[in-house]
Amino acid sequence: SSGINAESQSERCCSLARHLMGLTASPAHTHANQWFERTLDDSANRRIVIAEAFLTADILLNTAQNIMQGMVVYPKVIEKHILEELPFMATENLLMSMVKSGADRQECHEKLRVLSVEAGKQVKEFGKSNDMLERIRGDDYFTPIHKLLSDIVNPSNFIGRAPQQVSKFIKEEVMPEIEPYRHSFDKEAPKLNV
């Protein structure tokens, strides 16, 4: 490790990826002018862009690998961050559950807005935890959904088909691209610590 933290290395990856994407403009302009005719106006462009693209991709991938090899995932920290934001993300679900129980949509929207602003103030101005769910539990108006709150704000309700989409993408797109090079992988794969 170069002593640079993962955040700085991630920012470096972002910067390099942006540079790499930008390198495609020069060949695209050349192609637009040449239309595959035999001219020499691309020779300097090609000598610079192709080499620079390969070098940029190489350091980008090396930096990403360096990040991944030292990565440690803390599920409880992730859970804490999700639970801090989830009540705000769930306001539409809370609203719809209240409406299903017979509440007036406009009145409920206003009550949720007020509670959300109050909870946000606790987080932003005082550095406290998000207490929106406690505020909902303490408001008799929301009695019809008090017993449903845990189900309404279950994080799995907010990820859609992401797990299936990721699995499908890895199986159908990533693995076929990796397979021809599997023999050249390091014997010891990078470890992800959870």
PDB file of C-alpha atoms in Angstrom:
ATOM      1  CA  SER A   1       0.000   0.000   0.000  1.00  0.00           C
ATOM      2  CA  SER A   2       1.227   3.485  -0.782  1.00  0.00           C
ATOM      3  CA  GLY A   3      -0.046   4.869   2.495  1.00  0.00           C
ATOM      4  CA  ILE A   4      -2.902   6.642   0.732  1.00  0.00           C
ATOM      5  CA  ASN A   5      -6.270   5.822   2.222  1.00  0.00           C
ATOM      6  CA  ALA A   6      -9.010   4.028   0.287  1.00  0.00           C
ATOM      7  CA  GLU A   7     -11.059   7.200  -0.072  1.00  0.00           C
ATOM      8  CA  SER A   8      -8.183   9.021  -1.783  1.00  0.00           C
ATOM      9  CA  GLN A   9      -7.497   5.991  -3.939  1.00  0.00           C
ATOM     10  CA  SER A  10     -11.178   5.812  -4.893  1.00  0.00           C
ATOM     11  CA  GLU A  11     -11.084   9.462  -5.873  1.00  0.00           C
ATOM     12  CA  ARG A  12      -7.994   8.720  -7.958  1.00  0.00           C
ATOM     13  CA  CYS A  13      -9.899   5.890  -9.690  1.00  0.00           C
ATOM     14  CA  CYS A  14     -12.768   8.264 -10.441  1.00  0.00           C
ATOM     15  CA  SER A  15     -10.366  10.833 -11.875  1.00  0.00           C
ATOM     16  CA  LEU A  16      -8.536   8.256 -14.001  1.00  0.00           C
ATOM     17  CA  ALA A  17     -11.803   6.761 -15.259  1.00  0.00           C
ATOM     18  CA  ARG A  18     -12.998  10.224 -16.289  1.00  0.00           C
ATOM     19  CA  HIS A  19      -9.696  10.797 -18.111  1.00  0.00           C
ATOM     20  CA  LEU A  20      -9.954   7.406 -19.828  1.00  0.00           C
ATOM     21  CA  MET A  21     -13.495   8.165 -21.002  1.00  0.00           C
ATOM     22  CA  GLY A  22     -12.296  11.516 -22.319  1.00  0.00           C
ATOM     23  CA  LEU A  23      -9.614   9.844 -24.419  1.00  0.00           C
ATOM     24  CA  THR A  24     -12.289   8.397 -26.682  1.00  0.00           C
ATOM     25  CA  ALA A  25     -13.147  11.842 -28.066  1.00  0.00           C
ATOM     26  CA  SER A  26      -9.988  12.196 -30.153  1.00  0.00           C
ATOM     27  CA  PRO A  27     -10.363   8.908 -32.075  1.00  0.00           C
ATOM     28  CA  ALA A  28     -14.069   9.633 -32.521  1.00  0.00           C
ATOM     29  CA  HIS A  29     -13.299  13.011 -34.118  1.00  0.00           C
ATOM     30  CA  THR A  30     -10.670  11.394 -36.337  1.00  0.00           C
ATOM     31  CA  HIS A  31     -13.139   8.735 -37.442  1.00  0.00           C
ATOM     32  CA  ALA A  32     -15.770  11.375 -38.167  1.00  0.00           C
ATOM     33  CA  ASN A  33     -13.297  13.198 -40.442  1.00  0.00           C
ATOM     34  CA  GLN A  34     -11.722  10.177 -42.146  1.00  0.00           C
ATOM     35  CA  TRP A  35     -14.633   7.828 -42.660  1.00  0.00           C
ATOM     36  CA  PHE A  36     -12.039   5.030 -42.825  1.00  0.00           C
ATOM     37  CA  GLU A  37     -10.300   6.571 -45.796  1.00  0.00           C
ATOM     38  CA  ARG A  38      -6.559   6.018 -45.990  1.00  0.00           C
ATOM     39  CA  THR A  39      -5.139   9.241 -44.598  1.00  0.00           C
ATOM     40  CA  LEU A  40      -2.326   9.903 -42.201  1.00  0.00           C
ATOM     41  CA  ASP A  41      -4.007  12.565 -40.082  1.00  0.00           C
ATOM     42  CA  ASP A  42      -4.555  10.059 -37.293  1.00  0.00           C
ATOM     43  CA  SER A  43      -0.985   8.819 -36.826  1.00  0.00           C
ATOM     44  CA  ALA A  44       0.069  11.239 -34.071  1.00  0.00           C
ATOM     45  CA  ASN A  45      -3.347  10.967 -32.489  1.00  0.00           C
ATOM     46  CA  ARG A  46      -3.180   7.174 -32.509  1.00  0.00           C
ATOM     47  CA  ARG A  47       0.357   6.990 -31.105  1.00  0.00           C
ATOM     48  CA  ILE A  48      -0.642   9.170 -28.168  1.00  0.00           C
ATOM     49  CA  VAL A  49      -4.210   8.088 -27.423  1.00  0.00           C
ATOM     50  CA  ILE A  50      -3.838   4.324 -27.636  1.00  0.00           C
ATOM     51  CA  ALA A  51      -0.754   4.217 -25.423  1.00  0.00           C
ATOM     52  CA  GLU A  52      -2.232   6.652 -22.938  1.00  0.00           C
ATOM     53  CA  ALA A  53      -5.505   4.702 -22.811  1.00  0.00           C
ATOM     54  CA  PHE A  54      -3.713   1.437 -22.026  1.00  0.00           C
ATOM     55  CA  LEU A  55      -1.507   3.056 -19.390  1.00  0.00           C
ATOM     56  CA  THR A  56      -4.491   4.811 -17.815  1.00  0.00           C
ATOM     57  CA  ALA A  57      -6.567   1.606 -17.775  1.00  0.00           C
ATOM     58  CA  ASP A  58      -3.635  -0.264 -16.243  1.00  0.00           C
ATOM     59  CA  ILE A  59      -3.121   2.134 -13.329  1.00  0.00           C
ATOM     60  CA  LEU A  60      -6.877   2.440 -12.855  1.00  0.00           C
ATOM     61  CA  LEU A  61      -7.231  -1.327 -12.494  1.00  0.00           C
ATOM     62  CA  ASN A  62      -4.134  -1.601 -10.283  1.00  0.00           C
ATOM     63  CA  THR A  63      -5.488   1.110  -7.981  1.00  0.00           C
ATOM     64  CA  ALA A  64      -8.918  -0.537  -7.853  1.00  0.00           C
ATOM     65  CA  GLN A  65      -7.282  -3.867  -7.008  1.00  0.00           C
ATOM     66  CA  ASN A  66      -5.249  -2.187  -4.263  1.00  0.00           C
ATOM     67  CA  ILE A  67      -8.456  -0.785  -2.770  1.00  0.00           C
ATOM     68  CA  MET A  68     -10.210  -4.145  -2.916  1.00  0.00           C
ATOM     69  CA  GLN A  69      -7.316  -6.079  -1.374  1.00  0.00           C
ATOM     70  CA  GLY A  70      -7.393  -3.910   1.718  1.00  0.00           C
ATOM     71  CA  MET A  71     -11.135  -3.493   1.940  1.00  0.00           C
ATOM     72  CA  VAL A  72     -12.921  -4.330   5.154  1.00  0.00           C
ATOM     73  CA  VAL A  73     -16.717  -4.241   5.227  1.00  0.00           C
ATOM     74  CA  TYR A  74     -18.467  -3.497   8.497  1.00  0.00           C
ATOM     75  CA  PRO A  75     -22.099  -4.633   8.125  1.00  0.00           C
ATOM     76  CA  LYS A  76     -23.177  -2.969  11.376  1.00  0.00           C
ATOM     77  CA  VAL A  77     -21.847   0.409  10.210  1.00  0.00           C
ATOM     78  CA  ILE A  78     -23.703  -0.008   6.917  1.00  0.00           C
ATOM     79  CA  GLU A  79     -26.857  -0.986   8.802  1.00  0.00           C
ATOM     80  CA  LYS A  80     -26.522   2.075  11.049  1.00  0.00           C
ATOM     81  CA  HIS A  81     -26.250   4.416   8.053  1.00  0.00           C
ATOM     82  CA  ILE A  82     -29.199   2.775   6.310  1.00  0.00           C
ATOM     83  CA  LEU A  83     -31.375   3.005   9.398  1.00  0.00           C
ATOM     84  CA  GLU A  84     -30.469   6.688   9.772  1.00  0.00           C
ATOM     85  CA  GLU A  85     -31.834   7.505   6.302  1.00  0.00           C
ATOM     86  CA  LEU A  86     -34.553   4.884   5.968  1.00  0.00           C
ATOM     87  CA  PRO A  87     -37.326   6.806   7.753  1.00  0.00           C
ATOM     88  CA  PHE A  88     -36.924   9.648   5.235  1.00  0.00           C
ATOM     89  CA  MET A  89     -36.838   7.224   2.318  1.00  0.00           C
ATOM     90  CA  ALA A  90     -39.958   5.470   3.599  1.00  0.00           C
ATOM     91  CA  THR A  91     -42.226   8.520   3.792  1.00  0.00           C
ATOM     92  CA  GLU A  92     -44.081   7.546   0.604  1.00  0.00           C
ATOM     93  CA  ASN A  93     -44.633   4.024   1.935  1.00  0.00           C
ATOM     94  CA  LEU A  94     -45.781   5.423   5.281  1.00  0.00           C
ATOM     95  CA  LEU A  95     -48.154   7.778   3.494  1.00  0.00           C
ATOM     96  CA  MET A  96     -49.628   5.010   1.329  1.00  0.00           C
ATOM     97  CA  SER A  97     -50.108   2.719   4.339  1.00  0.00           C
ATOM     98  CA  MET A  98     -51.964   5.470   6.154  1.00  0.00           C
ATOM     99  CA  VAL A  99     -54.157   6.178   3.124  1.00  0.00           C
ATOM    100  CA  LYS A 100     -54.952   2.456   2.845  1.00  0.00           C
ATOM    101  CA  SER A 101     -56.116   2.595   6.455  1.00  0.00           C
ATOM    102  CA  GLY A 102     -58.495   5.451   5.619  1.00  0.00           C
ATOM    103  CA  ALA A 103     -56.427   8.576   6.341  1.00  0.00           C
ATOM    104  CA  ASP A 104     -56.691  11.708   4.211  1.00  0.00           C
ATOM    105  CA  ARG A 105     -53.697  11.878   1.883  1.00  0.00           C
ATOM    106  CA  GLN A 106     -53.137  15.644   2.160  1.00  0.00           C
ATOM    107  CA  GLU A 107     -53.457  15.699   5.938  1.00  0.00           C
ATOM    108  CA  CYS A 108     -51.112  12.715   6.294  1.00  0.00           C
ATOM    109  CA  HIS A 109     -48.616  14.264   3.881  1.00  0.00           C
ATOM    110  CA  GLU A 110     -48.481  17.425   5.977  1.00  0.00           C
ATOM    111  CA  LYS A 111     -48.060  15.505   9.242  1.00  0.00           C
ATOM    112  CA  LEU A 112     -45.224  13.435   7.736  1.00  0.00           C
ATOM    113  CA  ARG A 113     -43.614  16.581   6.357  1.00  0.00           C
ATOM    114  CA  VAL A 114     -43.655  18.235   9.793  1.00  0.00           C
ATOM    115  CA  LEU A 115     -42.281  15.128  11.534  1.00  0.00           C
ATOM    116  CA  SER A 116     -39.627  14.749   8.844  1.00  0.00           C
ATOM    117  CA  VAL A 117     -38.484  18.364   9.233  1.00  0.00           C
ATOM    118  CA  GLU A 118     -38.358  17.987  13.021  1.00  0.00           C
ATOM    119  CA  ALA A 119     -36.374  14.730  12.796  1.00  0.00           C
ATOM    120  CA  GLY A 120     -34.067  16.254  10.185  1.00  0.00           C
ATOM    121  CA  LYS A 121     -33.393  19.172  12.486  1.00  0.00           C
ATOM    122  CA  GLN A 122     -32.328  16.774  15.252  1.00  0.00           C
ATOM    123  CA  VAL A 123     -29.878  15.108  12.867  1.00  0.00           C
ATOM    124  CA  LYS A 124     -28.521  18.184  11.091  1.00  0.00           C
ATOM    125  CA  GLU A 125     -28.481  20.830  13.804  1.00  0.00           C
ATOM    126  CA  PHE A 126     -27.880  18.776  16.926  1.00  0.00           C
ATOM    127  CA  GLY A 127     -26.030  15.712  15.591  1.00  0.00           C
ATOM    128  CA  LYS A 128     -28.569  13.356  17.113  1.00  0.00           C
ATOM    129  CA  SER A 129     -29.958  10.135  15.667  1.00  0.00           C
ATOM    130  CA  ASN A 130     -32.911  10.185  13.314  1.00  0.00           C
ATOM    131  CA  ASP A 131     -35.924   9.911  15.613  1.00  0.00           C
ATOM    132  CA  MET A 132     -38.652  10.120  12.985  1.00  0.00           C
ATOM    133  CA  LEU A 133     -40.009   6.636  13.700  1.00  0.00           C
ATOM    134  CA  GLU A 134     -40.209   7.441  17.415  1.00  0.00           C
ATOM    135  CA  ARG A 135     -42.084  10.619  16.530  1.00  0.00           C
ATOM    136  CA  ILE A 136     -44.531   8.575  14.419  1.00  0.00           C
ATOM    137  CA  ARG A 137     -44.950   6.057  17.233  1.00  0.00           C
ATOM    138  CA  GLY A 138     -45.645   8.929  19.627  1.00  0.00           C
ATOM    139  CA  ASP A 139     -48.296  10.524  17.395  1.00  0.00           C
ATOM    140  CA  ASP A 140     -51.792   9.073  17.839  1.00  0.00           C
ATOM    141  CA  TYR A 141     -52.642  10.110  14.282  1.00  0.00           C
ATOM    142  CA  PHE A 142     -50.415   7.260  13.046  1.00  0.00           C
ATOM    143  CA  THR A 143     -51.959   4.601  15.342  1.00  0.00           C
ATOM    144  CA  PRO A 144     -53.330   2.649  12.336  1.00  0.00           C
ATOM    145  CA  ILE A 145     -49.769   1.844  11.198  1.00  0.00           C
ATOM    146  CA  HIS A 146     -47.905   1.658  14.516  1.00  0.00           C
ATOM    147  CA  LYS A 147     -47.829  -2.163  14.396  1.00  0.00           C
ATOM    148  CA  LEU A 148     -46.778  -2.100  10.720  1.00  0.00           C
ATOM    149  CA  LEU A 149     -43.830   0.282  11.086  1.00  0.00           C
ATOM    150  CA  SER A 150     -41.160  -2.431  11.203  1.00  0.00           C
ATOM    151  CA  ASP A 151     -42.496  -3.989   8.009  1.00  0.00           C
ATOM    152  CA  ILE A 152     -42.932  -0.645   6.249  1.00  0.00           C
ATOM    153  CA  VAL A 153     -39.349   0.439   6.904  1.00  0.00           C
ATOM    154  CA  ASN A 154     -37.740  -2.946   6.292  1.00  0.00           C
ATOM    155  CA  PRO A 155     -34.659  -2.174   4.155  1.00  0.00           C
ATOM    156  CA  SER A 156     -35.422  -5.076   1.823  1.00  0.00           C
ATOM    157  CA  ASN A 157     -38.504  -3.147   0.641  1.00  0.00           C
ATOM    158  CA  PHE A 158     -36.237  -0.542  -0.941  1.00  0.00           C
ATOM    159  CA  ILE A 159     -33.824  -2.603  -3.030  1.00  0.00           C
ATOM    160  CA  GLY A 160     -36.162  -3.881  -5.705  1.00  0.00           C
ATOM    161  CA  ARG A 161     -34.625  -6.570  -7.869  1.00  0.00           C
ATOM    162  CA  ALA A 162     -31.038  -5.408  -7.241  1.00  0.00           C
ATOM    163  CA  PRO A 163     -29.795  -8.767  -5.830  1.00  0.00           C
ATOM    164  CA  GLN A 164     -31.190 -10.719  -8.786  1.00  0.00           C
ATOM    165  CA  GLN A 165     -29.939  -8.137 -11.289  1.00  0.00           C
ATOM    166  CA  VAL A 166     -26.417  -8.206  -9.846  1.00  0.00           C
ATOM    167  CA  SER A 167     -26.326 -12.022  -9.851  1.00  0.00           C
ATOM    168  CA  LYS A 168     -27.575 -12.134 -13.432  1.00  0.00           C
ATOM    169  CA  PHE A 169     -25.074  -9.474 -14.553  1.00  0.00           C
ATOM    170  CA  ILE A 170     -22.153 -11.313 -12.963  1.00  0.00           C
ATOM    171  CA  LYS A 171     -23.244 -14.663 -14.403  1.00  0.00           C
ATOM    172  CA  GLU A 172     -24.107 -13.484 -17.921  1.00  0.00           C
ATOM    173  CA  GLU A 173     -21.745 -10.544 -18.479  1.00  0.00           C
ATOM    174  CA  VAL A 174     -18.774 -10.607 -16.101  1.00  0.00           C
ATOM    175  CA  MET A 175     -17.939 -14.309 -15.819  1.00  0.00           C
ATOM    176  CA  PRO A 176     -17.849 -14.981 -19.584  1.00  0.00           C
ATOM    177  CA  GLU A 177     -15.381 -12.091 -19.961  1.00  0.00           C
ATOM    178  CA  ILE A 178     -13.189 -13.322 -17.095  1.00  0.00           C
ATOM    179  CA  GLU A 179     -13.148 -17.015 -17.989  1.00  0.00           C
ATOM    180  CA  PRO A 180     -10.557 -16.871 -20.827  1.00  0.00           C
ATOM    181  CA  TYR A 181      -8.087 -15.206 -18.434  1.00  0.00           C
ATOM    182  CA  ARG A 182      -8.738 -17.300 -15.336  1.00  0.00           C
ATOM    183  CA  HIS A 183      -5.480 -19.236 -15.796  1.00  0.00           C
ATOM    184  CA  SER A 184      -3.465 -16.028 -15.439  1.00  0.00           C
ATOM    185  CA  PHE A 185      -4.999 -14.929 -12.142  1.00  0.00           C
ATOM    186  CA  ASP A 186      -2.837 -14.768  -9.069  1.00  0.00           C
ATOM    187  CA  LYS A 187      -2.912 -17.985  -7.079  1.00  0.00           C
ATOM    188  CA  GLU A 188      -4.082 -16.079  -4.025  1.00  0.00           C
ATOM    189  CA  ALA A 189      -7.152 -13.983  -4.757  1.00  0.00           C
ATOM    190  CA  PRO A 190      -7.694 -10.699  -2.925  1.00  0.00           C
ATOM    191  CA  LYS A 191      -9.657 -11.176   0.262  1.00  0.00           C
ATOM    192  CA  LEU A 192     -12.633  -9.110   1.301  1.00  0.00           C
ATOM    193  CA  ASN A 193     -12.918  -8.892   5.069  1.00  0.00           C
ATOM    194  CA  VAL A 194     -16.427  -8.723   6.446  1.00  0.00           C
TER     195      VAL A 194
END
